[in-house]
Coordinates of C-alpha atoms in Angstrom, one line a residue:
M1468 CA 32.3 93.3 47.7
L1469 CA 31.4 93.8 51.3
S1470 CA 32.5 91.1 53.8
D1471 CA 29.8 89.1 55.5
S1472 CA 30.4 90.8 58.8
T1473 CA 30.2 94.3 57.3
E1474 CA 26.9 93.4 55.5
R1475 CA 25.6 91.9 58.7
D1476 CA 26.4 95.1 60.6
R1477 CA 24.6 97.2 58.1
T1478 CA 21.5 94.9 58.2
I1479 CA 21.5 95.1 62.1
A1480 CA 21.9 98.9 61.9
R1481 CA 18.9 99.2 59.6
A1482 CA 16.8 96.9 61.8
R1483 CA 17.7 99.0 64.9
L1484 CA 16.8 102.3 63.2
Q1485 CA 13.5 100.8 62.0
F1486 CA 12.7 99.5 65.5
L1487 CA 13.5 103.0 67.1
T1488 CA 11.2 104.8 64.6
N1489 CA 8.1 102.7 64.8
A1490 CA 6.2 100.6 67.3
D1491 CA 6.9 97.2 65.7
P1492 CA 9.2 94.7 67.4
P1493 CA 12.7 94.2 66.1
A1494 CA 13.2 92.3 62.9
A1495 CA 13.8 88.5 63.1
I1496 CA 17.3 88.9 61.8
V1497 CA 18.4 90.4 65.1
P1498 CA 19.5 87.7 67.6
E1499 CA 16.8 87.0 70.2
G1500 CA 18.8 88.2 73.2
I1501 CA 19.6 91.5 71.5
R1502 CA 15.9 91.9 70.4
N1503 CA 14.8 91.4 74.0
S1504 CA 17.4 93.9 75.3
W1505 CA 16.4 96.5 72.7
Q1506 CA 12.8 96.3 73.8
R1507 CA 13.7 96.6 77.5
S1508 CA 16.0 99.6 76.7
K1509 CA 13.3 101.3 74.6
Y1510 CA 10.7 100.8 77.4
L1511 CA 13.1 102.3 80.0
G1512 CA 13.6 105.3 77.8
V1513 CA 17.4 104.9 77.5
G1514 CA 19.1 107.5 75.3
T1515 CA 20.5 106.4 72.0
D1516 CA 23.1 109.2 71.2
E1517 CA 24.7 110.1 74.6
V1518 CA 26.0 107.9 77.3
V1519 CA 24.6 109.3 80.6
V1520 CA 25.4 107.0 83.6
P1521 CA 25.5 107.4 87.4
Y1522 CA 28.9 107.8 89.0
Q1523 CA 30.0 106.8 92.5
P1524 CA 33.7 107.5 93.2
D1525 CA 33.6 106.0 96.7
Y1526 CA 33.4 102.2 96.8
D1527 CA 35.1 99.4 98.5
R1528 CA 38.3 98.8 96.6
E1529 CA 39.1 95.8 98.8
S1530 CA 35.9 93.9 98.5
R1531 CA 36.0 90.2 98.0
L1532 CA 35.1 90.5 94.3
V1533 CA 37.8 93.0 93.6
R1534 CA 40.5 91.1 95.5
A1535 CA 39.5 87.8 93.7
A1536 CA 39.5 89.5 90.3
R1537 CA 42.8 91.4 90.8
P1538 CA 45.3 88.5 90.1
V1539 CA 43.2 87.4 87.1
L1540 CA 43.1 90.9 85.7
D1541 CA 46.9 91.3 86.3
R1542 CA 47.5 88.2 84.2
L1543 CA 45.2 89.3 81.4
E1544 CA 46.7 92.8 81.5
Q1545 CA 50.1 91.4 80.7
A1546 CA 48.7 89.1 78.0
L1547 CA 46.8 91.9 76.3
A1548 CA 49.5 94.6 76.5
G1549 CA 49.6 96.6 73.3
S1550 CA 46.4 94.9 71.9
D1551 CA 43.1 96.6 71.1
A1552 CA 41.3 94.8 74.0
C1553 CA 40.2 95.7 77.5
V1554 CA 39.0 93.6 80.4
I1555 CA 36.5 94.9 83.0
V1556 CA 34.9 93.6 86.2
T1557 CA 31.7 95.0 87.5
D1558 CA 29.6 94.1 90.6
R1559 CA 26.2 92.5 90.5
K1560 CA 24.5 95.9 89.9
G1561 CA 26.7 96.9 87.0
W1562 CA 29.1 99.3 88.8
V1563 CA 32.5 99.1 87.2
R1564 CA 35.1 98.1 89.8
D1565 CA 38.3 97.5 87.8
R1566 CA 39.5 98.0 84.2
R1567 CA 42.7 97.0 82.3
V1568 CA 43.2 98.4 78.8
G1569 CA 45.8 97.2 76.2
E1570 CA 46.2 100.4 74.2
K1571 CA 45.8 104.1 74.8
R1572 CA 43.4 104.8 71.9
L1573 CA 40.9 102.3 73.3
S1574 CA 41.4 103.6 76.8
A1575 CA 40.6 107.2 75.7
H1576 CA 37.4 106.0 73.9
L1577 CA 36.2 104.1 77.0
D1578 CA 36.8 107.2 79.1
R1579 CA 34.7 109.2 76.7
V1580 CA 31.8 106.7 77.0
H1581 CA 32.3 106.4 80.8
L1582 CA 33.1 102.7 80.8
A1583 CA 35.5 103.2 83.7
P1584 CA 35.7 102.4 87.5
G1585 CA 33.0 104.2 89.5
F1586 CA 30.4 104.3 86.6
N1587 CA 27.4 102.1 86.2
Y1588 CA 26.9 100.1 83.0
A1589 CA 23.7 98.3 83.9
E1590 CA 21.2 97.9 81.0
E1591 CA 18.7 100.4 82.6
F1592 CA 21.3 103.2 82.1
V1593 CA 23.2 102.3 78.9
G1594 CA 20.8 100.0 77.1
T1595 CA 22.0 96.9 75.3
N1596 CA 25.7 96.2 76.1
G1597 CA 27.6 93.2 77.1
I1598 CA 27.7 93.9 80.9
G1599 CA 24.1 94.9 81.1
V1600 CA 22.7 91.9 79.2
A1601 CA 24.9 89.4 81.1
L1602 CA 23.6 90.7 84.4
E1603 CA 20.0 91.0 83.2
E1604 CA 19.8 87.5 81.7
R1605 CA 22.3 85.8 84.0
R1606 CA 24.2 84.1 81.2
P1607 CA 27.2 84.8 78.9
N1608 CA 26.6 86.9 75.8
V1609 CA 28.2 88.8 73.0
V1610 CA 27.1 92.2 71.8
L1611 CA 28.7 93.1 68.4
G1612 CA 29.1 96.7 67.1
T1613 CA 25.8 97.8 65.8
E1614 CA 23.9 95.6 68.2
H1615 CA 24.5 98.1 70.9
F1616 CA 21.5 100.3 71.7
N1617 CA 23.6 103.4 72.1
E1618 CA 25.3 104.7 69.0
R1619 CA 28.4 105.8 70.9
L1620 CA 29.2 102.2 71.6
Q1621 CA 28.8 100.8 68.1
N1622 CA 32.5 100.9 67.1
V1623 CA 33.4 98.3 69.8
S1624 CA 32.3 94.7 70.4
C1625 CA 32.1 93.1 73.9
A1626 CA 31.6 89.7 75.5
A1627 CA 30.6 89.3 79.1
A1628 CA 29.8 86.5 81.5
P1629 CA 28.3 86.6 85.0
I1630 CA 30.6 85.8 88.0
R1631 CA 28.8 83.5 90.4
N1632 CA 29.4 82.6 94.0
S1633 CA 30.3 78.9 93.9
V1634 CA 28.7 78.3 97.3
T1635 CA 25.4 80.1 96.9
G1636 CA 25.1 80.3 93.1
R1637 CA 24.3 84.0 93.4
V1638 CA 25.6 86.3 90.7
E1639 CA 28.3 88.5 92.3
G1640 CA 29.3 90.5 89.2
A1641 CA 30.3 90.3 85.5
M1642 CA 33.5 89.8 83.6
N1643 CA 33.7 91.8 80.3
L1644 CA 36.1 91.8 77.4
T1645 CA 35.8 94.8 75.0
C1646 CA 37.7 95.4 71.8
W1647 CA 37.4 97.4 68.5
N1648 CA 35.2 95.7 65.9
G1649 CA 37.1 93.2 63.9
P1650 CA 37.0 89.7 62.4
A1651 CA 38.0 87.9 65.6
R1652 CA 35.3 89.5 67.7
T1653 CA 33.1 86.3 68.0
L1654 CA 36.0 84.4 69.6
M1655 CA 35.9 86.5 72.8
T1656 CA 33.3 84.5 74.6
A1657 CA 35.6 81.6 75.5
L1658 CA 38.2 84.0 77.0
V1659 CA 35.7 85.9 79.1
Q1660 CA 34.1 82.7 80.4
E1661 CA 37.5 81.3 81.4
A1662 CA 38.4 84.5 83.2
A1663 CA 35.0 84.5 85.0
S1664 CA 35.7 80.9 86.1
D1665 CA 39.1 81.9 87.4
I1666 CA 37.6 84.7 89.5
E1667 CA 34.9 82.3 90.8
R1668 CA 37.7 79.9 92.0
M1669 CA 39.5 82.7 93.8
M1670 CA 36.3 83.8 95.5
Y1671 CA 35.7 80.2 96.6
E1672 CA 39.1 80.0 98.2
F1673 CA 38.4 83.2 100.1
S1674 CA 35.0 81.8 101.1
T1675 CA 36.5 78.6 102.6
S1676 CA 39.1 80.6 104.5
H1677 CA 36.4 82.9 105.8
Q1678 CA 34.1 80.0 106.8
R1679 CA 36.9 78.2 108.7
A1680 CA 37.6 81.4 110.7
L1681 CA 33.9 82.0 111.4
L1682 CA 33.3 78.5 112.5
E1683 CA 36.3 78.5 114.9
A1684 CA 35.2 81.8 116.4
F1685 CA 31.7 80.6 116.8
Q1686 CA 32.8 77.3 118.5
Q1687 CA 35.1 79.2 121.0
V1688 CA 32.2 81.4 122.2
T1689 CA 29.4 78.9 122.3
H1690 CA 31.6 76.4 124.2
Y1691 CA 31.3 78.5 127.3
G1692 CA 27.6 79.1 127.7
D1693 CA 24.1 79.2 126.2
R1694 CA 23.7 82.9 125.6
P1695 CA 22.5 83.8 122.1
V1696 CA 25.4 83.9 119.6
L1697 CA 25.3 84.8 115.9
C1698 CA 28.1 84.6 113.4
L1699 CA 27.5 86.5 110.1
G1700 CA 29.6 86.1 107.0
Q1701 CA 28.9 87.0 103.4
D1702 CA 27.9 83.4 102.6
L1703 CA 27.4 81.9 106.0
V1704 CA 25.2 82.4 109.0
L1705 CA 25.9 80.4 112.2
A1706 CA 23.5 80.6 115.2
N1707 CA 23.1 78.6 118.3
S1708 CA 19.7 77.5 119.4
A1709 CA 19.2 80.4 121.8
A1710 CA 19.7 82.8 118.8
S1711 CA 18.0 80.9 116.0
A1712 CA 14.8 80.6 118.1
R1713 CA 14.5 84.4 118.4
L1714 CA 15.7 85.7 115.0
T1715 CA 14.5 85.8 111.4
G1716 CA 16.3 86.3 108.2
D1717 CA 15.4 90.0 108.2
D1718 CA 16.8 90.2 111.8
H1719 CA 20.1 88.8 110.5
R1720 CA 20.2 91.6 107.9
L1721 CA 19.5 94.3 110.5
L1722 CA 22.2 92.9 112.8
Q1723 CA 24.7 92.7 110.0
E1724 CA 24.1 96.3 109.0
A1725 CA 24.5 97.4 112.6
A1726 CA 27.7 95.3 113.0
A1727 CA 29.2 96.9 109.9
E1728 CA 28.8 100.4 111.5
L1729 CA 30.5 99.4 114.8
G1730 CA 34.1 99.6 115.7
H1731 CA 36.4 97.3 117.5
A1732 CA 36.7 99.1 120.8
P1733 CA 36.8 96.7 123.9
R1734 CA 33.3 97.6 125.0
T1735 CA 31.6 98.0 121.6
R1736 CA 27.8 97.6 122.1
K1737 CA 24.7 98.7 120.4
Q1738 CA 21.0 98.4 120.8
V1739 CA 19.2 97.1 117.7
Q1740 CA 15.4 97.1 117.2
L1741 CA 14.4 93.8 115.4
T1742 CA 11.7 93.4 112.8
G1743 CA 9.1 92.4 115.4
G1744 CA 9.7 95.5 117.5
E1745 CA 11.8 93.7 120.1
T1746 CA 15.1 95.3 121.1
V1747 CA 18.3 93.4 121.6
L1748 CA 21.7 94.6 123.0
M1749 CA 24.4 93.4 120.7
R1750 CA 28.1 93.1 121.4
C1751 CA 30.2 92.7 118.2
R1752 CA 33.7 91.9 117.1
Q1753 CA 35.0 91.4 113.6
V1754 CA 36.4 88.0 112.7
D1755 CA 39.4 88.0 110.5
S1756 CA 40.9 85.2 108.3
S1757 CA 44.0 84.8 106.2
A1758 CA 42.1 86.2 103.3
G1759 CA 40.9 89.3 105.1
A1760 CA 37.7 90.2 107.1
A1761 CA 35.5 87.1 107.3
G1762 CA 32.5 88.6 109.1
Y1763 CA 31.1 89.4 112.5
L1764 CA 30.6 87.5 115.8
L1765 CA 27.6 88.9 117.7
E1766 CA 26.8 88.1 121.4
L1767 CA 23.2 89.1 122.0
A1768 CA 21.2 90.0 125.1
F1769 CA 17.4 90.1 124.8
A1770 CA 15.3 92.1 127.3
D1771 CA 13.7 89.0 128.7
H1772 CA 16.8 86.8 128.7
P1773 CA 16.7 84.3 131.6
A1774 CA 19.9 85.8 133.0
D1775 CA 18.1 89.1 133.5
Q1776 CA 14.7 87.9 134.9
G1777 CA 15.6 87.9 138.6
D1778 CA 17.1 91.4 138.6
P1779 CA 14.6 94.3 139.1
R1780 CA 17.2 96.6 137.8
T1781 CA 17.4 95.0 134.4
G1782 CA 14.2 93.0 133.9
P1783 CA 11.3 93.9 131.5
G1784 CA 9.5 97.0 132.7
S1785 CA 12.3 97.7 135.1
R1786 CA 13.3 101.2 136.1
Q1787 CA 16.5 100.9 134.1
E1788 CA 14.6 100.0 131.0
Q1789 CA 12.1 102.8 131.5
V1790 CA 14.9 105.3 131.9
T1791 CA 16.8 104.2 128.7
T1792 CA 13.6 104.7 126.6
R1793 CA 12.8 108.1 128.0
P1794 CA 13.6 111.1 125.8
W1795 CA 17.0 112.6 126.6
P1796 CA 16.9 116.4 125.9
L1797 CA 20.1 118.1 124.8
P1798 CA 20.6 121.8 124.2
G1799 CA 20.1 122.8 120.6
L1800 CA 19.2 119.3 119.4
A1801 CA 15.9 117.5 118.9
G1802 CA 14.6 114.0 118.7
T1803 CA 13.0 111.2 120.8
D1804 CA 13.8 108.2 118.5
P1805 CA 15.0 105.2 120.7
A1806 CA 18.3 104.9 118.8
W1807 CA 18.9 108.6 119.2
N1808 CA 18.1 108.4 122.9
T1809 CA 20.5 105.6 123.3
V1810 CA 23.5 107.3 121.6
S1811 CA 22.6 110.6 123.4
R1812 CA 22.8 108.9 126.8
T1813 CA 26.0 107.1 125.9
V1814 CA 27.7 110.2 124.7
S1815 CA 26.5 112.2 127.8
R1816 CA 27.8 109.6 130.2
C1817 CA 31.2 109.5 128.4
A1818 CA 31.3 113.3 128.5
R1819 CA 30.7 113.2 132.3
E1820 CA 33.2 110.5 133.0
G1821 CA 35.8 111.6 130.4
T1822 CA 35.7 108.2 128.7
P1823 CA 37.4 108.2 125.3
L1824 CA 34.7 107.6 122.7
L1825 CA 34.7 106.6 119.0
L1826 CA 31.5 108.0 117.4
H1827 CA 30.4 106.4 114.1
G1828 CA 27.8 107.8 111.7
E1829 CA 27.2 108.9 108.2
S1830 CA 28.3 112.4 107.1
G1831 CA 25.8 115.0 108.3
T1832 CA 24.2 113.0 111.1
G1833 CA 25.3 115.5 113.8
K1834 CA 28.2 113.8 115.4
S1835 CA 30.1 117.0 116.2
A1836 CA 26.9 118.7 117.3
L1837 CA 26.2 115.9 119.7
V1838 CA 29.6 116.1 121.2
R1839 CA 29.3 119.9 121.7
A1840 CA 25.9 119.6 123.3
T1841 CA 26.9 116.8 125.8
H1842 CA 30.2 118.6 126.6
A1843 CA 28.2 121.8 127.4
L1844 CA 26.0 119.8 129.8
T1845 CA 29.1 119.0 131.9
G1846 CA 29.5 122.7 132.7
A1847 CA 32.6 123.2 130.6
A1848 CA 33.3 126.8 129.8
S1849 CA 35.1 126.1 126.5
A1850 CA 33.8 124.4 123.4
P1851 CA 35.4 121.2 122.1
V1852 CA 38.4 121.7 119.8
I1853 CA 37.9 119.9 116.5
V1854 CA 40.8 118.7 114.4
D1855 CA 40.1 117.2 111.0
A1856 CA 42.5 114.4 110.1
M1857 CA 41.9 115.4 106.4
A1858 CA 42.9 119.0 106.9
P1859 CA 44.9 119.5 110.2
R1860 CA 45.8 123.0 111.2
A1861 CA 47.8 124.4 114.2
A1862 CA 48.0 128.1 115.0
D1863 CA 46.1 128.9 111.8
A1864 CA 48.9 127.4 109.7
E1865 CA 49.2 124.2 107.7
S1866 CA 50.8 121.4 109.7
D1867 CA 50.9 117.7 110.0
L1868 CA 48.3 115.9 112.1
P1869 CA 50.4 115.0 115.2
T1870 CA 51.7 118.5 115.5
A1871 CA 48.2 119.9 115.2
L1872 CA 46.9 117.6 118.0
L1873 CA 49.8 118.5 120.3
A1874 CA 49.0 122.2 119.9
V1875 CA 45.5 121.8 121.2
P1876 CA 44.9 123.2 124.8
T1877 CA 44.4 120.2 127.2
G1878 CA 43.2 119.7 130.7
P1879 CA 40.1 118.9 132.8
A1880 CA 36.8 120.2 131.4
R1881 CA 38.3 120.3 127.8
A1882 CA 37.4 118.1 124.9
L1883 CA 39.3 117.2 121.8
V1884 CA 37.5 115.8 118.7
L1885 CA 39.5 114.1 116.0
R1886 CA 37.3 114.1 112.9
N1887 CA 37.7 111.6 110.1
V1888 CA 39.7 109.1 112.1
D1889 CA 39.7 106.8 109.1
A1890 CA 41.8 109.4 107.2
V1891 CA 44.8 108.9 109.5
T1892 CA 47.5 107.1 107.5
P1893 CA 49.2 104.0 108.9
E1894 CA 52.4 106.0 109.0
Q1895 CA 50.8 108.7 111.2
G1896 CA 49.0 106.2 113.4
P1897 CA 51.6 105.7 116.2
A1898 CA 52.3 109.5 116.5
V1899 CA 48.6 110.4 116.5
A1900 CA 47.9 107.7 119.2
R1901 CA 50.7 109.2 121.4
A1902 CA 49.2 112.7 121.0
L1903 CA 45.8 111.5 121.9
D1904 CA 47.1 109.6 124.9
A1905 CA 49.0 112.7 126.1
A1906 CA 45.9 114.8 125.9
A1907 CA 43.8 112.1 127.8
A1908 CA 46.5 112.0 130.5
Q1909 CA 45.9 115.7 131.1
G1910 CA 42.2 115.0 131.7
T1911 CA 40.9 115.9 128.2
W1912 CA 37.9 114.1 126.9
I1913 CA 38.9 112.4 123.6
V1914 CA 36.4 111.8 120.9
G1915 CA 37.0 110.3 117.4
T1916 CA 34.4 110.5 114.7
L1917 CA 34.3 108.7 111.4
H1918 CA 31.9 107.2 108.9
R1919 CA 32.6 103.5 109.2
A1920 CA 34.6 101.5 111.7
P1921 CA 36.8 99.3 109.4
G1922 CA 38.8 102.4 108.5
V1923 CA 40.3 102.9 112.0
P1924 CA 44.1 102.3 112.0
E1925 CA 45.2 99.7 114.4
P1926 CA 47.3 101.9 116.7
L1927 CA 44.3 104.2 117.3
R1928 CA 41.8 101.6 118.3
R1929 CA 43.2 101.3 121.8
C1930 CA 42.8 105.0 122.3
F1931 CA 39.0 104.7 122.5
V1932 CA 37.3 102.8 125.2
E1933 CA 33.7 102.9 124.0
A1934 CA 32.0 103.3 120.7
A1935 CA 28.5 104.5 119.7
T1936 CA 26.6 105.0 116.4
V1937 CA 24.6 108.1 115.5
P1938 CA 21.6 107.0 113.4
A1939 CA 21.1 108.2 109.9
L1940 CA 18.2 110.6 109.4
R1941 CA 16.3 108.0 107.2
H1942 CA 16.4 105.7 110.3
R1943 CA 14.7 108.2 112.6
L1944 CA 12.1 109.9 110.4
A1945 CA 9.7 110.0 113.3
D1946 CA 11.9 112.8 114.6
L1947 CA 11.5 114.8 111.3
P1948 CA 8.8 117.2 112.6
A1949 CA 10.9 118.1 115.7
L1950 CA 14.1 118.4 113.6
V1951 CA 12.3 120.7 111.1
D1952 CA 11.0 122.9 113.9
C1953 CA 14.4 123.1 115.5
L1954 CA 16.2 124.0 112.3
L1955 CA 13.6 126.6 111.3
Q1956 CA 14.0 128.3 114.8
R1957 CA 17.7 128.7 114.1
M1958 CA 16.9 130.5 110.8
G1959 CA 14.5 133.0 112.3
A1960 CA 11.3 133.5 114.3
G1961 CA 8.0 133.0 112.5
I1962 CA 9.1 130.5 109.8
E1963 CA 7.1 127.4 109.5
C1964 CA 6.2 124.7 107.0
A1965 CA 2.9 124.2 105.2
P1966 CA 1.1 120.9 106.3
E1967 CA 1.8 119.2 102.9
V1968 CA 5.6 119.8 103.1
L1969 CA 6.3 117.2 105.8
P1970 CA 4.9 114.2 103.9
L1971 CA 7.2 115.1 101.0
L1972 CA 10.2 115.4 103.3
R1973 CA 9.4 112.0 104.7
R1974 CA 9.6 110.4 101.3
H1975 CA 13.2 111.5 100.8
D1976 CA 16.0 109.2 101.8
W1977 CA 18.3 112.1 102.9
P1978 CA 21.7 110.7 102.0
G1979 CA 23.3 113.9 103.4
N1980 CA 21.3 113.5 106.6
I1981 CA 20.5 116.5 108.9
R1982 CA 23.0 118.7 107.1
Q1983 CA 21.2 118.1 103.9
L1984 CA 17.8 118.8 105.5
S1985 CA 19.2 122.1 107.0
L1986 CA 20.5 123.2 103.6
A1987 CA 17.2 122.3 101.9
L1988 CA 15.2 124.3 104.5
S1989 CA 17.5 127.2 104.3
E1990 CA 17.1 127.4 100.5
A1991 CA 13.4 127.0 100.8
A1992 CA 13.1 129.7 103.5
A1993 CA 15.2 132.1 101.5
G1994 CA 13.0 131.8 98.5
R1995 CA 9.6 131.5 100.1
R1996 CA 6.8 133.8 98.9
T1997 CA 4.8 133.8 102.1
Y1998 CA 5.4 133.5 105.8
R1999 CA 5.6 129.8 105.5
I2000 CA 7.5 127.3 103.3
E2001 CA 5.3 125.8 100.5
L2002 CA 5.9 122.8 98.3
R2003 CA 6.9 125.1 95.4
D2004 CA 9.6 126.6 97.6
L2005 CA 11.5 123.3 98.1
P2006 CA 14.6 122.6 96.1
P2007 CA 13.9 120.6 92.8
S2008 CA 15.8 117.6 94.1
L2009 CA 13.2 117.0 96.9
H2010 CA 10.5 116.5 94.3
S2011 CA 12.5 113.5 92.9
P2012 CA 13.3 111.0 95.6
G2013 CA 15.1 108.7 93.2
S2014 CA 16.7 105.4 94.2
R2015 CA 20.0 105.9 92.4
S2016 CA 22.8 108.5 92.3
L2017 CA 22.6 111.0 89.5
S2018 CA 25.4 112.4 87.4
A2019 CA 25.9 116.1 87.4
W2020 CA 24.2 116.3 84.0
E2021 CA 21.2 114.2 85.1
A2022 CA 20.8 116.3 88.2
S2023 CA 20.8 119.5 86.1
E2024 CA 18.2 118.0 83.7
R2025 CA 16.0 116.9 86.6
D2026 CA 16.2 120.4 88.3
T2027 CA 15.4 122.2 85.0
L2028 CA 12.4 119.9 84.5
V2029 CA 11.1 120.3 88.0
Q2030 CA 11.5 124.1 87.8
A2031 CA 9.6 124.3 84.5
L2032 CA 6.8 122.2 85.9
L2033 CA 6.5 124.3 89.1
E2034 CA 6.4 127.5 87.1
V2035 CA 3.3 126.3 85.1
D2036 CA 1.6 124.7 88.1
G2037 CA 2.3 121.2 86.9
N2038 CA 0.9 121.6 83.4
K2039 CA 2.9 119.1 81.3
L2040 CA 2.0 120.5 77.9
L2041 CA 3.1 124.1 78.9
A2042 CA 6.3 122.8 80.5
A2043 CA 7.1 120.8 77.3
Q2044 CA 6.6 123.9 75.2
R2045 CA 8.8 126.0 77.4
L2046 CA 11.6 123.4 77.3
G2047 CA 11.2 122.7 73.6
I2048 CA 10.5 118.9 74.0
S2049 CA 7.5 116.7 73.6
R2050 CA 4.9 116.0 76.3
T2051 CA 5.8 112.3 75.9
T2052 CA 9.4 113.1 76.8
I2053 CA 8.2 115.1 79.9
Y2054 CA 6.2 112.0 81.1
R2055 CA 9.2 109.7 80.4
K2056 CA 11.6 111.9 82.3
M2057 CA 9.3 112.3 85.2
R2058 CA 9.1 108.5 85.5
A2059 CA 12.8 108.1 85.1
Y2060 CA 13.6 110.6 87.9
G2061 CA 10.7 109.8 90.1
I2062 CA 9.4 113.4 90.0
T2063 CA 6.1 114.0 91.8
L2064 CA 4.4 117.4 92.1
P2065 CA 1.5 118.7 94.1
A2066 CA -1.9 118.3 92.4
R2067 CA -3.2 121.2 90.4
H2068 CA -6.1 123.1 91.9

């Protein structure tokens, strides 16, 4: 005779199959939460036989959530050693951030279904599962075996509970316990809720430590004057009256994003355009607490600040203001965006004066190109020497980084660029700093480039006097026509874009920035059928400006679908026939990938 749990599993499995093969809602025997999740999963077009989820290998492994969860997971890992259970923590969007497994067989299975750090287990990608349902419904839940929407997950059961911020009440992530199906599977909820509560307590302790540090820093600065001051933490915003009267919640977000991109050099400043169009000059420093980075202290200067009103050199409409907003042409580069103008002027001044500079910006934004152009404007005969901290070379041979830096020619009118400063290890830091100081002492202009400021090792921060940020392409889309013309001129005379191409390029978020734009235009130019680039010549990825990262498999599927649609002039039926799938699947995949194509004529 079958056990009650086995009979239940079979009943749920039959109900699931019936639901997938007809338009009726799930049977009443299915728990309400599972029924709702099945319907959401079916509506989203989630697959039922393969687990295909996005993957992001690069994430903050020292975030507050991860640090708060670590001691809890360490304790559970010891308690579950050798058992058929696994504990997992995800962030609020379903990205797996840590995993501890009791046995190798379960670990291998979880790897096969991509339930591992860096992958996303939100409901929209995997369908009904403990993590996805907990985040979607904001409450603890259990998903047992056959209740999973995807067949690959049906030999395990899982319980999950949301992790909330005790101060704000916001869901910060999810705690999950997964194990093989068995008789004790319904007892998992209590354990996972207790673990989630432990993580919440750890996060609260971090919050109070951060808040004390932010409050102390805020009081020290505001005690000496009435200039606008803003303190931004993850759960706390402090502003004096001079700042609160001028800023909105959206302005706080813009300033926090700008602060996260800046370094800790002594004269770190940045101009930020606020939501109302007003520009503010921001000076930033990070505030640290005993529990790590607490947030940022910002000292602000508005264009019409009372301290500036009596000075014709700095007041509104002054000559200095007009000069800073005027385009700043550089050889081989294009753009008139205010943020681009600001960084171009800063880098040009540092090049003229030989001021050591730390240059932030996402990969592909043109940091090295900006240094080369500004260095050329000084009249230097030699190009900057670039040393990559991730792959240092000296005399065409592998060497360690300090040796490679010492081998670089130095002297007046020379420039040395240390790329990927954040890749310098703490052990290398002092030796690298001495090498940079030695080059600067000989009159060499020193520039460091990196993606984000927090990665700068402490010994290297004193090597750079100023810092500037190169804006991402998605933040200067007004420059797109000029950038496209500039890049096409490099590829050859006579190449241009059809009028309908630029609107499509503007819709893309360009995570690879100008480098990605250049590669896309090169591919389109190489495959164009006429003298100009048409929509059909663009890479398939540009017809799908999705809001999430795609796995290699998903990207391949998307590209195949776009190519098939382009070959038949957007005819969905013909594309479906060529690919051997239904027209309904074509429409569903187009929605899932955000694929848009030019209208048929």
